Coordinates of C-alpha atoms in Angstrom, one line a residue:
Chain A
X1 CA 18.7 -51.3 7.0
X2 CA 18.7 -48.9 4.2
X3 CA 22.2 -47.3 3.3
X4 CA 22.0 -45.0 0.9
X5 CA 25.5 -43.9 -0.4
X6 CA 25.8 -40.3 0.6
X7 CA 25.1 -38.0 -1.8
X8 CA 28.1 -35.6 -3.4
X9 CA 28.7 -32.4 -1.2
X10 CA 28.4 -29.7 -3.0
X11 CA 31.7 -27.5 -2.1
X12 CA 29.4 -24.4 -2.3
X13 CA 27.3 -26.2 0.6
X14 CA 29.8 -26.6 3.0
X15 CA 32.5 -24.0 2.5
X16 CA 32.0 -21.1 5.3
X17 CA 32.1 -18.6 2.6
X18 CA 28.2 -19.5 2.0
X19 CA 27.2 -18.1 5.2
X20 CA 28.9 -14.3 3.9
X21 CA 27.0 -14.6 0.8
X22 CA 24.1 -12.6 1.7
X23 CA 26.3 -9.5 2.9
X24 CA 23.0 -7.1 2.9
X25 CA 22.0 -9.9 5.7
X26 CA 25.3 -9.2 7.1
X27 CA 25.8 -5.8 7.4
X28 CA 22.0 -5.1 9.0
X29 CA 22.5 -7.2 11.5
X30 CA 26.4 -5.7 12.0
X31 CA 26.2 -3.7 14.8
X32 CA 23.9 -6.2 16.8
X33 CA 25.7 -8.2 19.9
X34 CA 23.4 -11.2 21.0
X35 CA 25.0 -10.7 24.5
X36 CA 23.1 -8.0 25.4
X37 CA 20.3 -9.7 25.2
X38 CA 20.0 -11.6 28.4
X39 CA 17.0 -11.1 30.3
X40 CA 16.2 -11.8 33.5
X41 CA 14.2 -14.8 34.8
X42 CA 11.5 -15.7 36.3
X43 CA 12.6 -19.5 37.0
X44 CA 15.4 -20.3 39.3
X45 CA 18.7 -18.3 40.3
X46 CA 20.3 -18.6 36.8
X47 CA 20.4 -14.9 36.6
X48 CA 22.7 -15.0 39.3
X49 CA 25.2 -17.1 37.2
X50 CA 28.2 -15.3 35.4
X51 CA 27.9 -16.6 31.7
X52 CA 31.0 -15.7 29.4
X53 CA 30.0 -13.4 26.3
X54 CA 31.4 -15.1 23.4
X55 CA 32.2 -11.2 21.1
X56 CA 31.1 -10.8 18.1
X57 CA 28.7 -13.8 16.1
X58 CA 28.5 -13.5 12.6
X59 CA 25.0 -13.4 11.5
X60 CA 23.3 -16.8 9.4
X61 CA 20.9 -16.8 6.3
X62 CA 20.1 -20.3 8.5
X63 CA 18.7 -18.5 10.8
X64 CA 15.1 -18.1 11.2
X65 CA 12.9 -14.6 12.1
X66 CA 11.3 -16.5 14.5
X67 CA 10.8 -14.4 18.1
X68 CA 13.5 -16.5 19.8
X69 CA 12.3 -17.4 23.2
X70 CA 13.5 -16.5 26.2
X71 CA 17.1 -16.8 28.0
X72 CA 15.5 -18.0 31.6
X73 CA 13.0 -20.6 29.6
X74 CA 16.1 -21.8 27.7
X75 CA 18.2 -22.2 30.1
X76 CA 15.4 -23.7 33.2
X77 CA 13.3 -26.0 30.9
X78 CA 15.7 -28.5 29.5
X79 CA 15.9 -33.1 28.9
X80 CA 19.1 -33.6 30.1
X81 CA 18.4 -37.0 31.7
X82 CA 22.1 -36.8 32.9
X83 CA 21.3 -34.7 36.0
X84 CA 17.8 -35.9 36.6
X85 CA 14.2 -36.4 34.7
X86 CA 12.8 -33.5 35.3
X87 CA 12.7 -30.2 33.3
X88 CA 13.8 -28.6 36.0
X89 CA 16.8 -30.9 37.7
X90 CA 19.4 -29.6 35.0
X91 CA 19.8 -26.0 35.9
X92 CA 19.4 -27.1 39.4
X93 CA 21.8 -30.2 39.6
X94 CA 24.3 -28.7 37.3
X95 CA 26.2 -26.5 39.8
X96 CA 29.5 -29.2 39.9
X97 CA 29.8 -30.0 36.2
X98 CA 33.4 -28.6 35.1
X99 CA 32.9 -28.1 31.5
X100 CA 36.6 -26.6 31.3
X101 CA 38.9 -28.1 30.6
X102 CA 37.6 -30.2 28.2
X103 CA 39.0 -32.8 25.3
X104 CA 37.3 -34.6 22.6
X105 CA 38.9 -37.5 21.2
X106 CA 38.1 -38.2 17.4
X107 CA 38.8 -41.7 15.9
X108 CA 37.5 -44.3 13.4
X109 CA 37.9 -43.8 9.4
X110 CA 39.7 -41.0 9.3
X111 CA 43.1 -39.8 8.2
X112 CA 43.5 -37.4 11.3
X113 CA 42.6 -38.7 14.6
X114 CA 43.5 -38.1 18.4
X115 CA 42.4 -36.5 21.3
X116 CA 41.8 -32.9 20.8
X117 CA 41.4 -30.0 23.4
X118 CA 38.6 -27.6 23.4
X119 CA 40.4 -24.9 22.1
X120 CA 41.8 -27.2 19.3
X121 CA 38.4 -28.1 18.4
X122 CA 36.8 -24.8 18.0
X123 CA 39.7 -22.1 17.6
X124 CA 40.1 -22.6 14.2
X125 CA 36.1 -22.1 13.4
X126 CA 34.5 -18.7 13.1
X127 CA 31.6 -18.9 15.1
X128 CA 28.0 -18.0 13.9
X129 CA 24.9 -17.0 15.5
X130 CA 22.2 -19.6 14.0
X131 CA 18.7 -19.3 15.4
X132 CA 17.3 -22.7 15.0
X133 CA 13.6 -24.2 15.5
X134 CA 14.2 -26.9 18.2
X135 CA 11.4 -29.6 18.3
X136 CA 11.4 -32.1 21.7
X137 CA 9.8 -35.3 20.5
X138 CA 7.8 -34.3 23.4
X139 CA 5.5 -32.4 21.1
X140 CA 7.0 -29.1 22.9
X141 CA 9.5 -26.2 21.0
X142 CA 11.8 -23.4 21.4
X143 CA 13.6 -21.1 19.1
X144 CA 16.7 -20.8 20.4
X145 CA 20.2 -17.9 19.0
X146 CA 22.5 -20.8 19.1
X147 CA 26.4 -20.0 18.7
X148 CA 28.3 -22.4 17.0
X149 CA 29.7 -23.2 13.9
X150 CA 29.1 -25.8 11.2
X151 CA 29.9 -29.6 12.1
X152 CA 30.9 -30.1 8.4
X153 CA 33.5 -27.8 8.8
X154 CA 35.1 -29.7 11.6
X155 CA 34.8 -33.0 10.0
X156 CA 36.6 -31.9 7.0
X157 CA 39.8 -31.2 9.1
X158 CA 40.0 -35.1 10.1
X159 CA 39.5 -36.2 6.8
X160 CA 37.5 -38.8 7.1
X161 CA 37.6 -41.8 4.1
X162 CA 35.0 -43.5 2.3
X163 CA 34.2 -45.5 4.9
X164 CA 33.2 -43.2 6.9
X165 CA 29.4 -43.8 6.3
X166 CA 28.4 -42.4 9.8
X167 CA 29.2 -40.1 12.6
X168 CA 28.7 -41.4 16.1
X169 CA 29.0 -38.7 19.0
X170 CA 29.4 -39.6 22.7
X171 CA 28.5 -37.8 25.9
X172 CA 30.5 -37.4 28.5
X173 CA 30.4 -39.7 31.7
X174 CA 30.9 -38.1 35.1
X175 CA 28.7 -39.4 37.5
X176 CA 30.5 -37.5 40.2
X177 CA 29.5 -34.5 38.6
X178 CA 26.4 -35.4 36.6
X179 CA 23.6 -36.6 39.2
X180 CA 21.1 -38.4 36.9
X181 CA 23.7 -40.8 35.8
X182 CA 24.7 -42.5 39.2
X183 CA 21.4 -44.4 38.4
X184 CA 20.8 -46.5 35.3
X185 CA 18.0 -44.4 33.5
X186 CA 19.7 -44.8 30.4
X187 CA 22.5 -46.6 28.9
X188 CA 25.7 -44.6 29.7
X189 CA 27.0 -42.9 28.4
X190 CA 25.0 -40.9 26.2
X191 CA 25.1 -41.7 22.4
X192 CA 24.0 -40.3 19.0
X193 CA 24.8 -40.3 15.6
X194 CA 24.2 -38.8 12.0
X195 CA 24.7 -40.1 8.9
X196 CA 27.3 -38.7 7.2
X197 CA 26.0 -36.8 5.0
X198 CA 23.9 -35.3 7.4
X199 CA 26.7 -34.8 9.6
X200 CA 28.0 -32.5 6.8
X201 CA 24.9 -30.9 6.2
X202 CA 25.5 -27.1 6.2
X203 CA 22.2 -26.4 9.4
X204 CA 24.5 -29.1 11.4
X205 CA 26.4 -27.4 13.9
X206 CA 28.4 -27.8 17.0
X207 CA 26.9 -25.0 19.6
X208 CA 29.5 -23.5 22.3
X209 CA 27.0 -20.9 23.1
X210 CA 23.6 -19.8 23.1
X211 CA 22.1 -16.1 23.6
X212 CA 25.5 -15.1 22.9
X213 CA 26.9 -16.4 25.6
X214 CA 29.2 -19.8 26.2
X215 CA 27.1 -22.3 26.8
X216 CA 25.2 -23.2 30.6
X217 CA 26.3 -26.7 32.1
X218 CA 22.6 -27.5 31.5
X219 CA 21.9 -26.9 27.9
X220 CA 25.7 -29.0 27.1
X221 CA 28.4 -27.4 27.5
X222 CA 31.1 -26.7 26.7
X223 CA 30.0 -27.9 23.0
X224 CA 26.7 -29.8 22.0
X225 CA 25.3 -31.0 18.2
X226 CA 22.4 -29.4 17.2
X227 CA 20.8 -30.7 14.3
X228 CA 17.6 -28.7 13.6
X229 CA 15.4 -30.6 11.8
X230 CA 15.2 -33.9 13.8
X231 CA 13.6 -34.2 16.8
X232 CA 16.0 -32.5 20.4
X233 CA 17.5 -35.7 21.5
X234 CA 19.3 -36.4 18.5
X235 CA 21.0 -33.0 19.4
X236 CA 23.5 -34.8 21.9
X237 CA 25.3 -32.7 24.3
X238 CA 28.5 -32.1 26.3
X239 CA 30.4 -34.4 23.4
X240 CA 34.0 -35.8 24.2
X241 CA 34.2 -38.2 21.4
X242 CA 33.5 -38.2 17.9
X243 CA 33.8 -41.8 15.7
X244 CA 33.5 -42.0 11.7
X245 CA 32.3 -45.5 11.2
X246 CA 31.1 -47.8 8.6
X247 CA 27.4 -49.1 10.0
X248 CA 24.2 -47.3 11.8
X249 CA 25.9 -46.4 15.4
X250 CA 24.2 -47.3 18.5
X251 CA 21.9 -44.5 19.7
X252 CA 20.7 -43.9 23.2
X253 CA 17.1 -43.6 22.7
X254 CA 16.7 -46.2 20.0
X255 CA 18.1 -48.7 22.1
X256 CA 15.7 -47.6 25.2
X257 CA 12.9 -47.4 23.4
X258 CA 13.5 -49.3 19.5
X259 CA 9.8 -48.7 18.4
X260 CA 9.2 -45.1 19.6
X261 CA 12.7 -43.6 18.8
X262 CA 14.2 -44.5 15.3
X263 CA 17.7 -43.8 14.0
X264 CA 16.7 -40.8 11.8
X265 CA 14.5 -39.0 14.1
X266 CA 13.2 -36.6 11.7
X267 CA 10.2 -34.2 12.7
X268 CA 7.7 -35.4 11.1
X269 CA 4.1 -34.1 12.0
X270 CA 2.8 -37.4 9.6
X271 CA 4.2 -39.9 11.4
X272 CA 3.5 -40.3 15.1
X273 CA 4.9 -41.7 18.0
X274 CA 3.4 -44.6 19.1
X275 CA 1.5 -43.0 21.9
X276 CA 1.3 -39.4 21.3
X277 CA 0.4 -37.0 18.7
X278 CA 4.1 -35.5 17.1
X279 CA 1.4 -33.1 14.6
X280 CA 1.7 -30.4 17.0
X281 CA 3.8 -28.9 19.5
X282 CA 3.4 -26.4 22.3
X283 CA 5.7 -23.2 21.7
X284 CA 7.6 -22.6 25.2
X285 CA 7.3 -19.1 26.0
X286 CA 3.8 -18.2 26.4
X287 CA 2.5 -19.5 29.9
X288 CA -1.3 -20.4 30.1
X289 CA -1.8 -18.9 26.3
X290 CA 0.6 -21.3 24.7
X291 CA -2.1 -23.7 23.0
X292 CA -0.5 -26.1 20.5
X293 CA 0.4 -25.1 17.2
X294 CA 1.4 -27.1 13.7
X295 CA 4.3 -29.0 13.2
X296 CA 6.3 -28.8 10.4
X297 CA 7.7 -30.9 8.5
X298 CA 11.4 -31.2 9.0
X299 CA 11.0 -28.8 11.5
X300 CA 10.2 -26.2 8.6
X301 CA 14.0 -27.1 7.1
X302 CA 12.4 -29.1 4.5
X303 CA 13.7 -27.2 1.5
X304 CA 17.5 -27.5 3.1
X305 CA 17.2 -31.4 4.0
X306 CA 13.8 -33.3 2.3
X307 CA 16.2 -34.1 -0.5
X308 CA 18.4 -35.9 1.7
X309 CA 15.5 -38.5 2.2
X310 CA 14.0 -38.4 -1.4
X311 CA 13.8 -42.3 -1.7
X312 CA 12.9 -43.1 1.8
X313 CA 9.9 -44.3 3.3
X314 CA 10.0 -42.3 6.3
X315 CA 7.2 -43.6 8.4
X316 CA 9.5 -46.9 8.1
X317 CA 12.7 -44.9 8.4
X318 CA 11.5 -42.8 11.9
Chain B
X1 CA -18.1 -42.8 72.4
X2 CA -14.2 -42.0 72.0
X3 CA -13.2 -39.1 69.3
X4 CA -14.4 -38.3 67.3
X5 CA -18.0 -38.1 68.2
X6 CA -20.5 -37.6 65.2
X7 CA -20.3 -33.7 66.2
X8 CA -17.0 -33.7 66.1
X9 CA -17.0 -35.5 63.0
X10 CA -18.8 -33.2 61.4
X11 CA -17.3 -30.0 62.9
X12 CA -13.5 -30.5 63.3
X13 CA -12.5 -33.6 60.8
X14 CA -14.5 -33.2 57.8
X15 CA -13.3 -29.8 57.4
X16 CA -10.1 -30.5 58.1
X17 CA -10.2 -33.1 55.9
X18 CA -12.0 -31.0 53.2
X19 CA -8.8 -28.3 53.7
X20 CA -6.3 -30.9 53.2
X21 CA -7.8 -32.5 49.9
X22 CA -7.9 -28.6 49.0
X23 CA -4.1 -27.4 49.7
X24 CA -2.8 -29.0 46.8
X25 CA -4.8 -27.1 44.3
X26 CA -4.7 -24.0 46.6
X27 CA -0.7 -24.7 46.0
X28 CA -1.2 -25.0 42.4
X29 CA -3.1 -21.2 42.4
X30 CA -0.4 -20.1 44.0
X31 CA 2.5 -21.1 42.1
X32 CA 0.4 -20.3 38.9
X33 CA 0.0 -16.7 40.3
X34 CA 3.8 -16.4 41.0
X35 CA 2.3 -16.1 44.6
X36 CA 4.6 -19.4 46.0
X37 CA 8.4 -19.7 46.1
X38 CA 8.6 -21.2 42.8
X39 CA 6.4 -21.0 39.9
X40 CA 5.0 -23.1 37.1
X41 CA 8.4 -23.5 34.9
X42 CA 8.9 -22.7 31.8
X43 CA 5.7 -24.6 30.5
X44 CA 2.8 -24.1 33.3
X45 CA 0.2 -26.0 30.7
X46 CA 2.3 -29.6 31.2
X47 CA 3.1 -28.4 35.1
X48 CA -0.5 -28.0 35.2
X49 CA -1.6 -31.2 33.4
X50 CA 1.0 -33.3 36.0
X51 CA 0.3 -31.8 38.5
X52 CA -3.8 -31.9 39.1
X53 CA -3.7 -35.6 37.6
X54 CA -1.0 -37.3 40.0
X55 CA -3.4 -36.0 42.6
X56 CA -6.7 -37.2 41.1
X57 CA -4.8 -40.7 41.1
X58 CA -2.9 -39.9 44.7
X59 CA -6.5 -39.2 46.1
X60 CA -8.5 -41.6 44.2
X61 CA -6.0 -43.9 45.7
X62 CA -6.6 -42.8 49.1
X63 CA -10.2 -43.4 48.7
X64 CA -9.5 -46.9 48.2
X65 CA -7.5 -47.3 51.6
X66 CA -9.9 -46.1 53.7
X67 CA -11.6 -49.2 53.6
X68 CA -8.8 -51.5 54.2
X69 CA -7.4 -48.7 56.8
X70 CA -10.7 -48.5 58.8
X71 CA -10.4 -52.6 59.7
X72 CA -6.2 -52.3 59.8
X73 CA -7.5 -50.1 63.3
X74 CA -10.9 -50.0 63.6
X75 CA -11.4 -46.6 63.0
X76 CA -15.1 -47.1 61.9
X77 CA -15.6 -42.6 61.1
X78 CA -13.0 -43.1 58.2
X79 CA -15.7 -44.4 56.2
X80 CA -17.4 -41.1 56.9
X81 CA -14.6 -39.1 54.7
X82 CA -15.1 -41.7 51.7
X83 CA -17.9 -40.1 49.7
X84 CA -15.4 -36.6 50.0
X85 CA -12.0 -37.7 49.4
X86 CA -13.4 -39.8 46.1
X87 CA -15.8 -36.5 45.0
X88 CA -11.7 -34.4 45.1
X89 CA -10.7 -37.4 43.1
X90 CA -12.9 -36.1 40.4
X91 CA -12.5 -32.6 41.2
X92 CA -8.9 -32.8 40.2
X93 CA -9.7 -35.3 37.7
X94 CA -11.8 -32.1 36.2
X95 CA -8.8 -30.1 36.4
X96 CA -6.7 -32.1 34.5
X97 CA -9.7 -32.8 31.6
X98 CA -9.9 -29.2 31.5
X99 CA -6.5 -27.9 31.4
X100 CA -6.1 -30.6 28.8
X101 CA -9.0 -28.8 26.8
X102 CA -8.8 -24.9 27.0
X103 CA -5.1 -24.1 27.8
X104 CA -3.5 -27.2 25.7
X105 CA -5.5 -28.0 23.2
X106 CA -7.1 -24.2 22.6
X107 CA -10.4 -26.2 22.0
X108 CA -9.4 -27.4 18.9
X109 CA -12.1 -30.1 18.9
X110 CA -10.7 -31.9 16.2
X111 CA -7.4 -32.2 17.7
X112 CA -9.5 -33.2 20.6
X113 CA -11.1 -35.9 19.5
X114 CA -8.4 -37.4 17.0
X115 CA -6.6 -37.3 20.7
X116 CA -9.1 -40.1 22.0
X117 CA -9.7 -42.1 19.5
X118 CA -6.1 -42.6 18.2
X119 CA -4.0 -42.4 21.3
X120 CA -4.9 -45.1 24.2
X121 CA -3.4 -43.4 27.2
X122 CA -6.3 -40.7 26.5
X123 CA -8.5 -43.3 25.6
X124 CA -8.0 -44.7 28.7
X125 CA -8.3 -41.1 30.8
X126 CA -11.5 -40.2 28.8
X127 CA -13.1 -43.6 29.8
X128 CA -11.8 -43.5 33.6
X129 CA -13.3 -39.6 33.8
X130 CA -16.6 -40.9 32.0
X131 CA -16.7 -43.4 35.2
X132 CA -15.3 -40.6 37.5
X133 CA -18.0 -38.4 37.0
X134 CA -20.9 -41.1 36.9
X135 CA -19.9 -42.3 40.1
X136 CA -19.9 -38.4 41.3
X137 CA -23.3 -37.8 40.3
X138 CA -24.1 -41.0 41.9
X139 CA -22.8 -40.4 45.1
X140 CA -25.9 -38.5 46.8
X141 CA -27.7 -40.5 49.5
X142 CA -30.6 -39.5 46.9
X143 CA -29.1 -41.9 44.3
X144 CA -28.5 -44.5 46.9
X145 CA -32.0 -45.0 47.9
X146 CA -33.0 -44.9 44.1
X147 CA -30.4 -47.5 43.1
X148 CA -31.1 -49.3 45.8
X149 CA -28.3 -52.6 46.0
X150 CA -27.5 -51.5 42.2
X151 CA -25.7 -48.9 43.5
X152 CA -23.0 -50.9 44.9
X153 CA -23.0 -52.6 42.0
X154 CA -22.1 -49.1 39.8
X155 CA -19.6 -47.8 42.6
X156 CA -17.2 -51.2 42.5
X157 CA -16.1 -49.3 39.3
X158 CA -13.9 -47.6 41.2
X159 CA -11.6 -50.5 41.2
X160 CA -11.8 -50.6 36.9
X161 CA -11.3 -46.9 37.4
X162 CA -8.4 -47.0 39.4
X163 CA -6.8 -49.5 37.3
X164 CA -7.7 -47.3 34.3
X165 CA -6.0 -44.4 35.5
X166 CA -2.5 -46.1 36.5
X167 CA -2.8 -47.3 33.0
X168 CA -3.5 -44.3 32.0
X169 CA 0.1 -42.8 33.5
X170 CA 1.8 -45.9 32.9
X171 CA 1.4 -45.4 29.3
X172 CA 2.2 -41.5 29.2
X173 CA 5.7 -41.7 30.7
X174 CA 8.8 -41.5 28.6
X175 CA 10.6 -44.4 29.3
X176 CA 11.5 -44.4 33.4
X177 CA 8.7 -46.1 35.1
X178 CA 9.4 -45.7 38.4
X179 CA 6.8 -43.4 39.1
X180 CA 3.5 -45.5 37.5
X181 CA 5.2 -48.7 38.9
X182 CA 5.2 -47.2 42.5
X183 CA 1.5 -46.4 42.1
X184 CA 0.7 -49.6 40.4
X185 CA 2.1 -51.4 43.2
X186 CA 0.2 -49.6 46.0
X187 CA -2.7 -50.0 43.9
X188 CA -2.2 -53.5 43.6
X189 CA -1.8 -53.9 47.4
X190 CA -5.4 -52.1 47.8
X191 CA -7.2 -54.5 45.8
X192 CA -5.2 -57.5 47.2
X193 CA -6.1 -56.4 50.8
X194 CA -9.8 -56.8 49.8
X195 CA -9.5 -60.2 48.1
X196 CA -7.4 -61.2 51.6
X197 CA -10.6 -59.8 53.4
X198 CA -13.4 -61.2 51.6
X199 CA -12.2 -64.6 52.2
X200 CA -11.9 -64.4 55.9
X201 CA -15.3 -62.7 56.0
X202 CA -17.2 -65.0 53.4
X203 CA -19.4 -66.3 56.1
X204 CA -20.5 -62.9 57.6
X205 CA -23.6 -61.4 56.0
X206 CA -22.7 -57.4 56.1
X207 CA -18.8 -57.5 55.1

């Protein structure tokens, strides 16, 4: 394995203050509250739910102009293999997750570590509205008006040390209240990870929310990653434990599956899984209509993050 | 001659047989109208694509137990809804090849054909629908005659088919194979029950 010493952060990438740069941004999109924009749905009762409005997001140069797609797609079509494998089980097995209230213990090489409440976790962090590309390795994709703020900015707080050459995320394990894992489809519980300087890359947030609203049980709550340009299911959700650490963590699919889901997991239209084509992808959203469309590469966040693998050969490094 | 007669064969079973190979797709129609209780999801294309091939293999599968069925009980009239069930086989089959095409791929030809050559699970399909639809054409008492002991020959390809098509689903799943591994299973078991059978029948001339 590879391990390319992280490259210096740039203070200008990861302080907040970069996101209020472009105030022009800022004040057109001012007097615009994401809440509102629920719609109804056409799949399952999830209208019917009360989501919490989160107030006021502060608009993103992150985010993209892309139409996002819609609430009741978002919230009915989703992988979380935790309550069952189909698309549909989430929103429909998700009724006895608690996602409050809800800790996240943080350890491994880092100056500050414990186990942190929710509102310890985010309080401190403005949140953002970030509308982000989302690619399933599935050759499928959304656009999705996350709310969240960036994971760098959290990290910061613990202080990690120089050995602290990866991030490794966990999902919570409730079988009780999470159907899909009282049988073994994966290795439980759920795990991810980043390197670090990815972690600290400024498009990586944490999400509490999505359409301006706190998070449904189905797409992670209370507080998922959601790392843009690799493929969903590096985007782990429902996180209650966060590990700096010196070598490549275990990761959920990567152990499933070691030659069709690498470590890095970058969407990459050039380099295909072994059995499908990953050059295109099917935009959610537009019914019968909805042919496939280009991929991009990164996701279309290659001028944020190629540099991050300049020396890599990424069809080795999937 | 106890039920049913050839009449009632041909008046009463065979159409209700012909309805029940139907409901599935007139279920599909439905949902895709927003007609049914629930609808196609999010993405109707991949709901589409799932659903019209699990029931070209479901019925393709079917087709392969009526023989094994007919001498379980002597039912000798289930031969009768062979030719039919196998012909919805490759009606869904079509489906599937052609949801695939226009609402998928838009026609993108290139896509298309990239699509066969370079990934084997639609290697596989394509070859199993190429078989599909020879063995449909080929299933008119006209072809019969004209193939003469040939064509029993041709239509053992339903067993490479069958097998082709499992394959073909095996190789398309994620990672959790229960569903595939249930089919291959039964599928198994149906060309098992006719090795069992031609051994205990070797010496009869018309097994």
């Amino acid at each position: 394995m590879l391990i390319r010493k992280p490259p210096a952060i740039k203070s200008s990438e990861i302080t907040p203050e970069s996101v209020y740069l472009n105030r022009r941004e800022l004040l057109r999109a001012a007097g615009i509250t994401t809440a509102g924009m629920i719609s109804g749905t056409a799949h399952g009762d999830e209208s019917d739910m009360n989501f919490k409005p989160l107030g006021k997001l502060t608009p993103s140069p992150y985010s993209t102009d892309a139409e996002p797609t819609g609430f009741a797609d978002i919230a009915s079509y989703n992988n979380f293999y935790e309550f069952g494998l189909d698309k549909s089980d989430p929103a429909a097995r998700s009724g006895d997750f608690k996602p409050k209230p809800w800790s996240v213990t943080v350890d491994g090489a880092a100056e500050v570590t414990g186990t942190f409440t929710y509102e310890d976790i985010v309080g401190p962090h403005p949140l953002e509205e970030r509308v982000y590309r989302l690619r399933c390795v599935e050759a499928w994709s959304m656009v999705v008006p996350w709310a969240g703020f960036p994971l760098g900015d959290l990290l910061k707080r613990f202080k990690p040390t120089s050995n602290a050459k990866y991030v490794a995320f966990e999902t919570v394990y409730r079988p009780d209240e999470m159907p899909g894992q009282r049988r073994r489809l994966l290795r439980w519980p759920y795990r991810e990870g980043l390197r670090i300087d990815e972690a600290m890359h400024p498009l990586t947030i944490l999400a509490t929310g999505l359409y301006g609203v706190e998070l449904p049980n189905q797409n992670g709550a209370p507080l998922r990653l959601v790392v843009p340009w690799k493929y969903g299911f590096k985007s782990i959700k429902s996180i209650v434990r966060i590990s700096f650490i010196e070598d490549e963590p275990f990761t959920t699919w990567n152990d499933a599956a070691p030659s069709e889901y690498g470590f890095f997991a970058n969407v990459n239209p050039e380099v295909d899984h072994p059995r499908w084509s990953q050059a295109r992808e099917r935009p959610i959203g537009g019914g019968f209509f909805a042919s496939k469309v280009p991929t991009l590469m990164f996701n279309g966040y290659a001028d944020e993050v190629a540099s991050l693998y300049a020396d890599m050969d990424l069809s080795r490094y999937y | 001659m106890s039920f049913p007669n050839r009449r009632q064969l041909r008046r009463i079973v065979k159409p209700v047989w012909f309805m029940a190979c139907l409901a599935p797709f007139a279920w599909l129609i439905l949902r895709a109208l927003g007609l049914a209780g629930d609808d196609l999801g999010a993405d109707p294309i991949e709901a589409t694509q799932d659903f019209t091939g699990i029931w070209a293999l479901r019925l393709l599968l079917v087709t392969l137990a009526i023989t094994p069925v007919r001498r379980l009980t002597g039912f000798i009239w289930l031969t009768q809804l062979r030719r039919m069930t196998g012909l919805f086989a490759l009606f869904y089959a079509s489906a599937h090849v052609l949801n695939y095409l226009v609402p998928d791929q838009g026609l993108n030809w290139a896509a298309i054909i990239e699509d066969i050559l370079e990934r084997p699970f639609i290697t596989l399909g394509a070859l199993a629908l190429t078989g599909l639809i020879a063995l449909g054409i080929t299933s008119t008492r006209g072809w019969q005659v004209r193939l003469g002991k040939r064509w029993l020959t041709l239509h053992r390809l339903v067993y490479v088919i069958a097998i082709l098509v499992v394959w073909h689903f095996w190789w398309q799943v994620k990672e959790v194979i229960t569903e595939p591994l249930i089919y291959a299973v039964i599928l198994t078991a149906l060309l098992g029950s006719r090795l069992i059978k031609k051994k205990r029948v070797r010496f009869k001339p018309d097994a």
